[in-house]
C-alpha cells in the first residue's frame, strides 16, 4: 500500500535529556524518523528539550520546538501546529508516556490527532504490568508468576506467596528505574516504595525470580499488512539478574538451538500481532536451560537501546524502516539487497557482534560496583569480528579504559584463587577480567558457571584465550614463533597487548606481523533497504574494501558515552562529516558506539566500526 494521503503533518516527540537508561540512541532513531517521513513528503513537527542532538537541527524537521517535554508544552504546540498524526514510539519511554498522557487528558481527541505506529491500547498492553500479564495469558504464553500492586503492604503479601528472592518491576519506567532483585522483607520494603514512587501510575510488578536463566531478545518489525520479520536474535551472555542495558551480549545467538530460536520467534509474532505495533518491537525472554521452560519477561513497543544495537549489528535501520511503515508503506514495497523486498528479510551475516557496557563507578565515592536489574551503565560499545574471540577482544579495546586485553587488569593477577572466586559472588563491571584471572589460577568451567551462570561455551572460549596467552608468556623476552603470532591475531589479540605480554615494543610486534604478510582485512556489513555498507577489520578473511582515488578526510568519533563526554561530541562529529562531504571530500567516520547518529550508515561516505586505538 502506498503512503497515506489522509495525513500531512506529523508530530515527533524526542526523549529529552540524557539519563541512565535513555541516551543518544533516541537521537539516532528520531533523526532517522525525520529523514524517512520527509522523504515521503510529510511535514514534521519535532519537540525536544535537548539541544545537543542532531534531531533538533533546523534542517531535520519543518518545525522544531526546543521545549520542556510535559503535557502543557505539548498541548500548546499541538494547539498551534495542528498536526494530523503523532508518532510516539521513536522517542523512548519519555515520548511513549507523554503520548499516553495526552490521550488520557483528551488532548489528541480534541485536536483530531491520530496516533500512528502504535495504538494507545498497545502502549497500555506493553507498559501496564497487569494489562501485559492478561494479554500474555490470553495468548497462552507463560510469564514468571507475578502480581501487580500499588502499595508496599500488597507487595509484602505477594512476595511471601512467591518466596524470596523476587523481582520488583515498576510500570512505565526506563532502564529498570526504581526496581530491583530483593532477597528479604527489608529489601522489599525499600525497593517497592522506590518503585511505586518511580512509576507514572504508581504500580509495580512483584515477580517470581528466574535468576540465572538465559536472557534472550528478539527485534521484530511488523507492517500494516501484518507481515512480520525478525531483524535480530540477541543472546545475553550475562544471565537473568543483570539489566539488559548492563548485560554483555552477542548477535547472532551463539549457543541457542535453531528449534528454540524458532519457538521464540513464534511467540514474538503472536505478541506483536496482538499488541498491534507498526514498526519495531523488542521482546525479551527468559529460558531455563535445565527444563526448557520459556517465559516472556517484557516487551518494548517502541525503538529502544536494543533496537539501535540490532540496527547496527545487522545493517537493518529499524527506526528508519519503522517510520516508513508508520507512513503507510509496507515491507514488500521497500527494496532489500538479498531477496528483492524486505518482507523476505532473514537475519544474515558471517560475523559476530559483541555489545559491552561502560560504567562510571569510579566517579562516585562510596558507590558499590554491583550490577542488578536496575541499569547503571552510562554507555556501551559494539565490536564486530569473524569469530566470538576476535569480536570480544575488540570490544575490550573499544571501552577506552586503558586495557588492550583481558589479562592483568588492576591487581587481579596478584589475587589468590580463593580471593578471585569470592569477588565473583556478585556481578560487577569487572567480572570478565576477574574470571580471566581465575581461569589462569585454575578455575574450572563448572566452578565459574556456578558462580556466574554464564554458559559453559562462553567460559570455554575465554579459557582458550587464557591458554593461548600462557603459551605467549612463555616467550617473554624472546621472539614469538610465527605460528603463535598468527593464532593470536586470529583470536583478536592486539599488537599493543602482545607487546606488553612479551616485553617488546609495539613496533617490533607490528613489523613481525607484517613480515608474515599478516595485515588486517576489511569486511562489509551490507545495509538493508539501501545500496550501502559499513566495514570492520578482521584477521580471519580476505580484504573486501576498494579504496576510492579521491581526497578524503577522516573523523574520529567519540567512542562510548561516559560522564563528561556524551552526545554533544557525536553532534560535532556528524556535522564535521556533513561539512567534509559538502566541501567535495570523501568523509570517513571511525567509531564504535552503536547508539549514535555518527554510526548511521549514511552520515559519512564510509564508516568503519572499530575501536578508537592507534
Coordinates of C-alpha atoms in Angstrom, one line a residue:
X1 CA 0.0 0.0 0.0
X2 CA 1.3 3.5 -0.8
X3 CA 2.0 6.3 1.6
X4 CA -1.0 7.6 3.5
X5 CA -2.7 10.6 1.8
X6 CA -5.0 11.4 4.7
X7 CA -2.3 12.9 6.8
X8 CA 0.1 15.7 6.1
X9 CA 1.8 16.9 9.2
X10 CA 3.3 14.5 11.8
X11 CA 4.4 15.3 15.4
X12 CA 7.5 13.5 16.7
X13 CA 8.4 13.8 20.4
X14 CA 12.1 13.4 21.4
X15 CA 13.5 11.8 24.5
X16 CA 14.8 14.9 26.3
X17 CA 18.0 15.0 28.4
X18 CA 20.4 12.1 28.5
X19 CA 19.8 9.9 31.6
X20 CA 20.9 6.4 32.5
X21 CA 18.6 4.1 30.5
X22 CA 17.9 6.6 27.8
X23 CA 20.7 8.1 25.8
X24 CA 21.7 9.1 22.3
X25 CA 20.1 6.0 20.7
X26 CA 16.9 8.1 20.6
X27 CA 18.6 10.9 18.8
X28 CA 19.6 8.3 16.3
X29 CA 16.0 6.9 16.0
X30 CA 14.4 10.3 15.9
X31 CA 16.8 11.6 13.2
X32 CA 16.1 8.5 11.1
X33 CA 12.3 9.0 11.5
X34 CA 12.6 12.6 10.4
X35 CA 14.6 11.6 7.3
X36 CA 12.2 8.8 6.4
X37 CA 8.9 10.7 6.8
X38 CA 10.2 13.8 5.0
X39 CA 11.3 11.5 2.1
X40 CA 7.6 10.6 1.8
X41 CA 6.6 14.2 1.6
X42 CA 5.2 14.7 5.1
X43 CA 5.8 17.9 7.2
X44 CA 7.5 17.2 10.5
X45 CA 6.9 19.0 13.8
X46 CA 9.7 18.0 16.3
X47 CA 9.7 18.7 20.0
X48 CA 12.7 18.0 22.2
X49 CA 14.5 19.7 25.1
X50 CA 18.0 18.5 24.4
X51 CA 20.0 21.0 22.2
X52 CA 23.0 18.6 21.8
X53 CA 21.1 16.5 19.3
X54 CA 21.1 16.1 15.5
X55 CA 17.3 15.8 15.5
X56 CA 17.0 19.4 16.8
X57 CA 19.0 20.8 13.9
X58 CA 16.7 23.1 11.9
X59 CA 17.1 21.1 8.7
X60 CA 15.9 17.9 10.2
X61 CA 12.3 18.9 10.7
X62 CA 10.0 21.5 9.2
X63 CA 9.1 23.0 12.6
X64 CA 11.4 22.4 15.6
X65 CA 10.5 23.3 19.2
X66 CA 13.1 23.3 22.0
X67 CA 10.6 23.0 24.9
X68 CA 10.1 21.1 28.1
X69 CA 8.7 17.6 27.5
X70 CA 5.5 17.9 29.5
X71 CA 1.8 17.7 28.8
X72 CA 1.3 21.5 29.0
X73 CA 4.0 22.3 26.4
X74 CA 2.9 19.6 24.1
X75 CA -0.7 20.7 24.3
X76 CA 0.2 24.3 23.3
X77 CA 2.3 23.1 20.4
X78 CA -0.5 20.8 19.2
X79 CA -2.9 23.7 19.5
X80 CA -0.6 25.9 17.4
X81 CA 0.6 23.4 14.8
X82 CA -2.5 21.2 14.4
X83 CA -0.6 18.0 13.4
X84 CA -2.6 15.3 11.7
X85 CA -0.7 12.5 13.4
X86 CA 1.6 11.7 16.4
X87 CA 4.4 9.1 16.1
X88 CA 5.1 8.2 19.7
X89 CA 7.4 5.1 19.6
X90 CA 10.7 6.6 18.4
X91 CA 11.4 8.9 21.4
X92 CA 11.9 6.3 24.1
X93 CA 9.9 5.9 27.3
X94 CA 9.6 9.7 27.6
X95 CA 7.7 10.1 24.3
X96 CA 5.6 6.9 24.9
X97 CA 4.5 8.1 28.4
X98 CA 3.7 11.6 27.2
X99 CA 1.6 10.3 24.3
X100 CA -0.4 8.2 26.7
X101 CA -0.9 11.1 29.0
X102 CA -2.0 13.4 26.1
X103 CA -4.6 10.8 25.1
X104 CA -5.8 10.3 28.6
X105 CA -6.4 14.0 29.0
X106 CA -8.3 14.2 25.8
X107 CA -5.9 16.5 24.0
X108 CA -5.4 14.2 21.0
X109 CA -9.1 13.7 20.5
X110 CA -9.8 17.4 21.0
X111 CA -7.4 18.4 18.2
X112 CA -8.0 15.4 16.0
X113 CA -4.5 14.0 16.2
X114 CA -4.2 10.3 15.2
X115 CA -1.6 8.1 16.8
X116 CA 0.4 6.2 14.2
X117 CA 3.0 3.4 14.5
X118 CA 1.5 2.1 17.7
X119 CA -2.1 2.4 19.1
X120 CA -2.7 3.6 22.6
X121 CA -4.0 0.2 23.7
X122 CA -0.7 -1.3 22.6
X123 CA 1.2 1.1 24.9
X124 CA -1.1 0.1 27.8
X125 CA -0.7 -3.6 27.0
X126 CA 3.0 -3.3 26.8
X127 CA 3.7 -1.0 29.7
X128 CA 0.9 -1.6 32.3
X129 CA 2.0 -4.7 34.1
X130 CA -1.5 -6.1 34.7
X131 CA -2.6 -5.5 31.2
X132 CA 0.5 -7.1 29.8
X133 CA 0.1 -10.2 32.1
X134 CA -3.6 -10.5 31.0
X135 CA -2.6 -10.2 27.3
X136 CA 0.1 -13.0 27.6
X137 CA -2.4 -15.2 29.4
X138 CA -4.8 -14.8 26.5
X139 CA -2.1 -15.8 24.1
X140 CA -1.1 -18.8 26.0
X141 CA 2.4 -17.5 26.6
X142 CA 3.9 -18.1 30.0
X143 CA 5.2 -15.3 32.2
X144 CA 7.0 -15.6 35.6
X145 CA 4.4 -15.9 38.3
X146 CA 3.6 -12.3 39.5
X147 CA 1.1 -9.8 40.5
X148 CA 0.8 -6.0 40.0
X149 CA 0.3 -4.0 43.2
X150 CA 0.1 -0.3 44.2
X151 CA 1.2 -0.5 47.9
X152 CA 4.2 -1.8 49.8
X153 CA 1.8 -3.9 52.0
X154 CA 0.4 -5.6 49.0
X155 CA 3.9 -6.3 47.7
X156 CA 4.8 -7.9 51.0
X157 CA 1.9 -10.3 50.8
X158 CA 2.7 -11.3 47.2
X159 CA 6.4 -11.8 47.9
X160 CA 5.5 -14.1 50.8
X161 CA 3.3 -16.2 48.4
X162 CA 6.0 -16.4 45.7
X163 CA 9.0 -16.9 48.1
X164 CA 12.2 -14.8 48.0
X165 CA 14.1 -13.7 46.0
X166 CA 11.6 -11.7 44.0
X167 CA 11.9 -9.0 41.3
X168 CA 10.3 -5.6 41.5
X169 CA 9.4 -4.1 38.1
X170 CA 7.9 -0.6 38.1
X171 CA 5.4 0.2 35.3
X172 CA 6.1 2.9 32.7
X173 CA 9.7 3.4 33.6
X174 CA 13.0 3.1 31.7
X175 CA 16.2 1.3 32.4
X176 CA 14.5 -0.6 35.3
X177 CA 14.4 2.6 37.3
X178 CA 13.2 2.0 40.8
X179 CA 13.2 -1.7 40.5
X180 CA 15.5 -4.5 41.7
X181 CA 16.0 -8.0 42.9
X182 CA 15.3 -8.4 46.6
X183 CA 16.2 -11.2 48.9
X184 CA 14.3 -10.4 52.1
X185 CA 11.4 -8.3 53.6
X186 CA 13.6 -5.3 54.5
X187 CA 15.0 -5.0 50.9
X188 CA 11.5 -5.5 49.6
X189 CA 10.0 -2.6 51.6
X190 CA 12.8 -0.3 50.4
X191 CA 12.7 -1.2 46.7
X192 CA 8.9 -1.5 46.5
X193 CA 8.5 2.0 47.9
X194 CA 11.1 3.3 45.5
X195 CA 9.5 1.6 42.5
X196 CA 5.9 2.8 43.3
X197 CA 7.3 6.4 43.5
X198 CA 9.1 6.0 40.2
X199 CA 6.1 4.6 38.3
X200 CA 3.9 7.0 36.4
X201 CA 0.9 5.1 37.6
X202 CA 2.3 4.1 41.0
X203 CA 2.3 0.5 40.0
X204 CA 4.9 -2.3 40.5
X205 CA 5.0 -5.9 39.5
X206 CA 6.2 -8.3 42.2
X207 CA 7.6 -11.2 40.1
X208 CA 9.0 -14.7 40.6
X209 CA 12.7 -14.7 40.3
X210 CA 14.2 -16.5 37.3
X211 CA 17.7 -15.6 38.4
X212 CA 20.4 -17.4 36.4
X213 CA 18.2 -18.3 33.4
X214 CA 19.3 -17.3 29.9
X215 CA 18.1 -13.9 28.7
X216 CA 17.2 -13.8 25.0
X217 CA 15.9 -10.9 22.9
X218 CA 14.3 -10.6 19.5
X219 CA 13.8 -7.4 17.5
X220 CA 10.7 -7.8 15.4
X221 CA 9.2 -5.5 12.7
X222 CA 5.6 -5.6 11.6
X223 CA 3.7 -3.7 8.9
X224 CA 0.0 -2.8 8.3
X225 CA -0.4 -6.0 6.3
X226 CA 0.6 -8.0 9.3
X227 CA 3.8 -9.0 7.6
X228 CA 6.5 -9.7 10.3
X229 CA 10.2 -10.2 10.2
X230 CA 12.8 -10.8 12.9
X231 CA 15.6 -8.3 12.4
X232 CA 18.0 -9.7 15.0
X233 CA 18.3 -12.5 17.6
X234 CA 20.3 -11.3 20.6
X235 CA 21.8 -13.6 23.2
X236 CA 22.7 -12.0 26.6
X237 CA 25.9 -13.7 27.8
X238 CA 25.2 -12.4 31.3
X239 CA 22.2 -14.4 32.7
X240 CA 19.0 -13.1 34.1
X241 CA 19.6 -10.8 37.1
X242 CA 21.5 -8.1 35.2
X243 CA 19.6 -5.4 33.4
X244 CA 19.9 -5.8 29.6
X245 CA 21.4 -2.3 29.4
X246 CA 24.3 -3.6 31.5
X247 CA 24.5 -7.1 30.1
X248 CA 27.3 -8.3 27.9
X249 CA 25.6 -9.8 24.8
X250 CA 26.2 -11.2 21.3
X251 CA 24.4 -11.3 18.0
X252 CA 23.6 -13.7 16.4
X253 CA 22.7 -16.2 19.2
X254 CA 25.8 -18.4 19.5
X255 CA 24.6 -21.2 21.8
X256 CA 20.8 -21.3 21.2
X257 CA 19.4 -24.1 19.1
X258 CA 17.5 -23.3 15.9
X259 CA 14.5 -25.0 17.4
X260 CA 14.4 -22.7 20.4
X261 CA 15.0 -19.7 18.2
X262 CA 12.0 -20.7 16.1
X263 CA 9.9 -21.1 19.2
X264 CA 10.9 -17.6 20.4
X265 CA 10.1 -16.2 17.0
X266 CA 6.6 -17.8 17.0
X267 CA 5.9 -16.3 20.5
X268 CA 7.2 -12.9 19.4
X269 CA 5.0 -12.8 16.3
X270 CA 1.9 -13.7 18.4
X271 CA 2.7 -11.0 20.9
X272 CA 3.5 -8.3 18.3
X273 CA 0.4 -9.1 16.2
X274 CA -1.8 -8.9 19.3
X275 CA -0.2 -5.6 20.6
X276 CA -0.6 -4.1 17.1
X277 CA 2.6 -2.2 16.7
X278 CA 3.5 -0.9 13.3
X279 CA 7.3 -0.8 13.2
X280 CA 9.8 -2.2 15.7
X281 CA 9.2 -4.1 18.9
X282 CA 11.8 -5.6 21.3
X283 CA 10.7 -8.8 23.0
X284 CA 12.6 -10.2 26.0
X285 CA 12.5 -13.9 27.1
X286 CA 14.0 -16.0 29.9
X287 CA 14.9 -19.6 29.2
X288 CA 15.7 -22.3 31.8
X289 CA 18.4 -24.4 30.1
X290 CA 17.7 -27.2 32.6
X291 CA 14.0 -27.7 32.0
X292 CA 13.4 -25.9 28.7
X293 CA 10.8 -23.6 30.2
X294 CA 10.4 -20.2 28.4
X295 CA 8.8 -17.2 29.9
X296 CA 8.3 -13.7 28.4
X297 CA 9.8 -11.0 30.6
X298 CA 8.7 -7.8 28.9
X299 CA 8.3 -6.0 25.6
X300 CA 9.2 -2.5 24.4
X301 CA 6.5 -1.4 21.9
X302 CA 9.0 1.2 20.6
X303 CA 12.5 1.6 19.4
X304 CA 15.0 1.1 22.2
X305 CA 18.7 0.7 23.1
X306 CA 18.4 -2.9 21.8
X307 CA 16.9 -1.6 18.6
X308 CA 19.9 0.7 18.0
X309 CA 22.3 -2.3 18.7
X310 CA 20.2 -4.6 16.4
X311 CA 20.2 -2.0 13.6
X312 CA 24.0 -1.6 13.7
X313 CA 24.6 -5.3 14.2
X314 CA 22.6 -6.3 11.1
X315 CA 22.7 -3.3 8.8
X316 CA 18.9 -3.1 9.1
X317 CA 17.9 0.6 10.0
X318 CA 14.9 -0.3 12.3
X319 CA 13.9 3.3 13.2
X320 CA 14.0 4.4 9.5
X321 CA 12.0 1.4 8.3
X322 CA 9.6 1.8 11.3
X323 CA 8.9 5.4 10.3
X324 CA 8.3 4.4 6.6
X325 CA 5.8 1.7 7.8
X326 CA 4.0 4.2 10.0
X327 CA 3.7 6.5 7.0
X328 CA 1.8 3.8 5.2
X329 CA 4.4 1.8 3.3
X330 CA 4.6 -2.0 3.7
X331 CA 7.6 -4.3 3.8
X332 CA 7.0 -5.7 0.3
X333 CA 7.4 -2.1 -1.0
X334 CA 10.8 -1.5 0.4
X335 CA 13.8 -2.9 -1.5
X336 CA 16.2 -5.5 0.0
X337 CA 19.6 -6.2 -1.5
X338 CA 19.4 -10.0 -0.9
X339 CA 15.8 -11.1 -1.8
X340 CA 14.2 -8.2 -3.6
X341 CA 12.0 -6.7 -0.8
X342 CA 12.0 -6.6 3.0
X343 CA 9.2 -9.0 3.8
X344 CA 11.7 -11.7 2.7
X345 CA 14.3 -10.5 5.2
X346 CA 16.0 -13.0 7.4
X347 CA 18.9 -12.3 9.8
X348 CA 22.2 -12.8 7.9
X349 CA 25.9 -12.3 8.4
X350 CA 29.1 -14.3 8.6
X351 CA 30.3 -12.3 11.6
X352 CA 29.8 -12.0 15.3
X353 CA 28.8 -8.7 17.1
X354 CA 29.5 -8.1 20.8
X355 CA 28.0 -5.3 22.9
X356 CA 29.8 -4.4 26.1
X357 CA 28.7 -1.7 28.5
X358 CA 30.7 1.1 30.0
X359 CA 30.2 2.1 33.7
X360 CA 31.4 5.0 35.9
X361 CA 31.5 3.6 39.4
X362 CA 34.9 5.2 39.9
X363 CA 33.4 8.6 39.6
X364 CA 31.3 8.3 42.7
X365 CA 32.7 7.8 46.2
X366 CA 31.1 5.0 48.1
X367 CA 29.1 3.7 45.1
X368 CA 29.2 -0.1 45.2
X369 CA 30.3 -1.8 41.9
X370 CA 27.4 -4.3 41.8
X371 CA 25.1 -5.0 38.9
X372 CA 21.5 -5.9 39.1
X373 CA 18.1 -5.3 37.5
X374 CA 18.4 -1.5 37.5
X375 CA 20.6 -0.2 34.7
X376 CA 23.8 1.5 35.8
X377 CA 25.8 1.7 32.5
X378 CA 26.5 5.2 31.2
X379 CA 27.4 4.0 27.7
X380 CA 28.2 1.0 25.5
X381 CA 30.4 -0.2 22.6
X382 CA 29.8 -2.6 19.8
X383 CA 32.5 -4.6 18.0
X384 CA 32.4 -6.9 15.0
X385 CA 34.7 -9.9 14.2
X386 CA 34.6 -13.1 12.2
X387 CA 34.5 -15.1 15.4
X388 CA 33.5 -14.6 19.1
X389 CA 37.0 -14.3 20.4
X390 CA 38.0 -11.7 17.9
X391 CA 34.9 -9.6 18.5
X392 CA 35.2 -9.9 22.3
X393 CA 38.8 -8.7 22.4
X394 CA 37.9 -5.7 20.1
X395 CA 35.1 -4.8 22.5
X396 CA 37.5 -4.6 25.4
X397 CA 39.8 -2.2 23.4
X398 CA 36.8 -0.1 22.4
X399 CA 35.9 0.8 26.0
X400 CA 38.9 3.3 26.2
X401 CA 39.7 2.1 29.7
X402 CA 43.4 1.8 29.1
X403 CA 43.1 -2.0 28.7
X404 CA 44.0 -3.7 25.4
X405 CA 43.3 -7.3 26.6
X406 CA 41.5 -9.2 29.3
X407 CA 44.6 -10.0 31.5
X408 CA 46.4 -8.1 34.1
X409 CA 43.6 -5.7 34.8
X410 CA 44.0 -3.8 38.1
X411 CA 45.6 -6.1 40.7
X412 CA 43.5 -9.2 39.8
X413 CA 46.5 -11.2 38.6
X414 CA 48.1 -10.9 42.1
X415 CA 45.0 -12.2 43.8
X416 CA 44.8 -15.8 45.0
X417 CA 42.3 -18.3 43.6
X418 CA 40.1 -18.0 46.7
X419 CA 40.1 -14.2 46.6
X420 CA 39.1 -14.2 42.9
X421 CA 36.3 -16.7 43.4
X422 CA 35.0 -14.6 46.4
X423 CA 35.0 -11.5 44.1
X424 CA 32.6 -13.3 41.8
X425 CA 29.9 -13.7 44.4
X426 CA 28.0 -10.7 42.9
X427 CA 28.2 -9.5 39.3
X428 CA 30.2 -6.3 38.8
X429 CA 31.7 -4.2 36.0
X430 CA 35.0 -6.1 36.4
X431 CA 33.6 -9.6 36.3
X432 CA 35.0 -10.7 32.9
X433 CA 38.5 -9.6 33.9
X434 CA 38.2 -11.4 37.3
X435 CA 37.0 -14.6 35.5
X436 CA 40.0 -14.4 33.2
X437 CA 42.5 -14.4 36.1
X438 CA 40.5 -17.1 37.9
X439 CA 40.9 -19.3 34.8
X440 CA 44.6 -18.6 34.8
X441 CA 44.7 -19.7 38.5
X442 CA 43.0 -23.0 37.7
X443 CA 39.2 -22.3 38.0
X444 CA 37.1 -24.8 36.1
X445 CA 34.3 -24.1 33.7
X446 CA 31.8 -25.6 36.1
X447 CA 33.1 -23.6 39.0
X448 CA 32.7 -20.3 37.1
X449 CA 29.3 -21.4 35.7
X450 CA 28.1 -22.0 39.3
X451 CA 29.3 -18.5 40.3
X452 CA 28.1 -16.5 37.3
X453 CA 25.5 -18.6 35.4
X454 CA 27.4 -17.6 32.2
X455 CA 27.0 -20.6 29.9
X456 CA 30.0 -23.0 29.7
X457 CA 30.5 -22.4 25.9
X458 CA 31.5 -18.7 26.6
X459 CA 33.7 -19.7 29.5
X460 CA 35.4 -22.3 27.3
X461 CA 36.1 -19.6 24.7
X462 CA 37.7 -17.4 27.4
X463 CA 39.7 -20.4 28.7
X464 CA 41.1 -20.8 25.1
X465 CA 42.3 -17.2 25.2
X466 CA 43.9 -17.7 28.7
X467 CA 45.7 -20.9 27.4
X468 CA 46.9 -19.1 24.3
X469 CA 48.1 -16.1 26.5
X470 CA 50.0 -18.5 28.7
X471 CA 51.8 -20.0 25.7
X472 CA 52.7 -16.5 24.6
X473 CA 54.0 -15.5 28.0
X474 CA 56.5 -18.4 27.8
X475 CA 58.3 -16.4 25.1
X476 CA 58.6 -13.2 27.2
X477 CA 61.9 -11.5 26.2
X478 CA 62.3 -13.8 23.1
X479 CA 60.9 -14.0 19.6
X480 CA 57.4 -15.3 19.3
X481 CA 57.1 -18.2 16.9
X482 CA 55.2 -17.3 13.7
X483 CA 52.5 -19.8 14.3
X484 CA 51.7 -18.4 17.7
X485 CA 51.5 -14.8 16.4
X486 CA 49.1 -15.9 13.6
X487 CA 46.9 -17.7 16.1
X488 CA 47.0 -14.7 18.5
X489 CA 45.9 -12.3 15.8
X490 CA 43.1 -14.5 14.5
X491 CA 41.8 -14.7 18.1
X492 CA 41.8 -10.9 18.5
X493 CA 45.0 -10.1 20.4
X494 CA 46.1 -6.6 19.8
X495 CA 49.7 -5.7 18.9
X496 CA 49.9 -3.4 22.0
X497 CA 48.8 -6.2 24.3
X498 CA 51.1 -8.7 22.8
X499 CA 54.0 -6.2 23.2
X500 CA 53.0 -6.0 26.9
X501 CA 53.0 -9.8 27.3
X502 CA 56.4 -10.2 25.6
X503 CA 58.2 -7.2 27.0
X504 CA 58.7 -5.9 23.4
X505 CA 57.8 -2.7 21.6
X506 CA 54.5 -2.5 19.7
X507 CA 56.6 -1.6 16.6
X508 CA 58.5 -4.9 16.9
X509 CA 55.3 -6.9 17.0
X510 CA 53.8 -5.0 14.1
X511 CA 57.0 -5.4 12.0
X512 CA 57.0 -9.2 12.7
X513 CA 53.3 -9.4 11.8
X514 CA 53.8 -7.5 8.5
X515 CA 56.8 -9.6 7.6
X516 CA 54.5 -12.6 7.7
X517 CA 52.0 -10.8 5.4
X518 CA 49.6 -10.7 8.3
X519 CA 47.6 -7.5 7.7
X520 CA 44.0 -6.7 8.9
X521 CA 41.4 -7.1 6.2
X522 CA 38.2 -5.2 5.9
X523 CA 34.8 -6.8 5.5
X524 CA 31.4 -5.2 4.8
X525 CA 28.1 -5.2 6.7
X526 CA 25.5 -4.5 3.9
X527 CA 22.7 -2.2 4.7
X528 CA 19.1 -3.5 4.2
X529 CA 16.9 -1.2 2.2
X530 CA 19.8 0.9 0.8
X531 CA 22.7 0.4 -1.5
X532 CA 25.3 0.9 1.2
X533 CA 27.6 -0.9 3.6
X534 CA 30.0 -0.2 6.5
X535 CA 33.1 -2.0 7.5
X536 CA 35.0 -3.8 10.2
X537 CA 38.5 -5.3 10.5
X538 CA 39.4 -8.9 10.8
X539 CA 42.4 -11.3 10.5
X540 CA 40.1 -14.2 9.5
X541 CA 39.0 -13.2 6.0
X542 CA 40.3 -11.6 2.8
X543 CA 40.0 -7.8 2.2
X544 CA 36.8 -6.6 0.5
X545 CA 37.3 -2.8 0.6
X546 CA 38.1 -0.9 -2.6
X547 CA 39.8 2.4 -1.8
X548 CA 38.5 5.4 -3.8
X549 CA 41.0 7.6 -5.6
X550 CA 39.9 11.0 -4.3
X551 CA 40.8 13.3 -1.5
X552 CA 39.4 12.2 1.8
X553 CA 39.2 13.3 5.5
X554 CA 38.8 11.0 8.4
X555 CA 36.7 11.9 11.5
X556 CA 37.4 10.1 14.8
X557 CA 34.2 9.6 16.7
X558 CA 33.7 10.0 20.5
X559 CA 33.6 6.3 21.4
X560 CA 31.3 5.2 24.2
X561 CA 29.3 7.7 26.2
X562 CA 30.7 8.4 29.6
X563 CA 30.3 11.1 32.3
X564 CA 31.8 14.2 30.9
X565 CA 31.6 13.1 27.2
X566 CA 28.3 12.4 25.7
X567 CA 26.0 13.1 22.8
X568 CA 27.4 16.6 22.2
X569 CA 30.6 15.2 20.7
X570 CA 28.6 12.9 18.4
X571 CA 26.8 16.1 17.3
X572 CA 30.2 17.6 16.4
X573 CA 31.4 14.5 14.5
X574 CA 28.2 14.3 12.5
X575 CA 28.4 18.0 11.4
X576 CA 32.1 17.6 10.6
X577 CA 31.2 14.7 8.3
X578 CA 28.4 16.7 6.7
X579 CA 30.8 19.7 6.1
X580 CA 33.5 17.4 4.6
X581 CA 31.1 16.0 2.2
X582 CA 29.7 19.4 1.3
X583 CA 33.2 20.6 0.5
X584 CA 33.7 17.8 -2.0
X585 CA 35.8 15.4 0.0
X586 CA 35.1 11.8 0.9
X587 CA 34.2 11.7 4.5
X588 CA 35.4 8.7 6.6
X589 CA 34.0 8.0 10.1
X590 CA 35.6 5.8 12.7
X591 CA 33.6 5.0 15.8
X592 CA 32.4 2.1 18.0
X593 CA 29.2 3.5 19.6
X594 CA 26.1 1.8 18.3
X595 CA 23.7 4.4 19.8
X596 CA 24.9 7.3 17.7
X597 CA 24.0 9.2 14.5
X598 CA 27.7 9.2 13.6
X599 CA 27.5 5.4 13.1
X600 CA 24.4 5.7 10.9
X601 CA 25.2 4.2 7.5
X602 CA 24.5 7.5 5.6
X603 CA 26.2 10.1 7.8
X604 CA 29.6 9.6 6.1
X605 CA 30.7 8.3 2.7
X606 CA 32.4 5.4 4.6
X607 CA 32.0 4.1 8.1
X608 CA 34.4 1.9 10.0
X609 CA 33.0 0.2 13.1
X610 CA 36.3 0.0 15.1
X611 CA 37.9 0.7 18.4
X612 CA 39.5 4.1 18.6
X613 CA 43.1 2.9 19.0
X614 CA 46.3 3.8 17.2

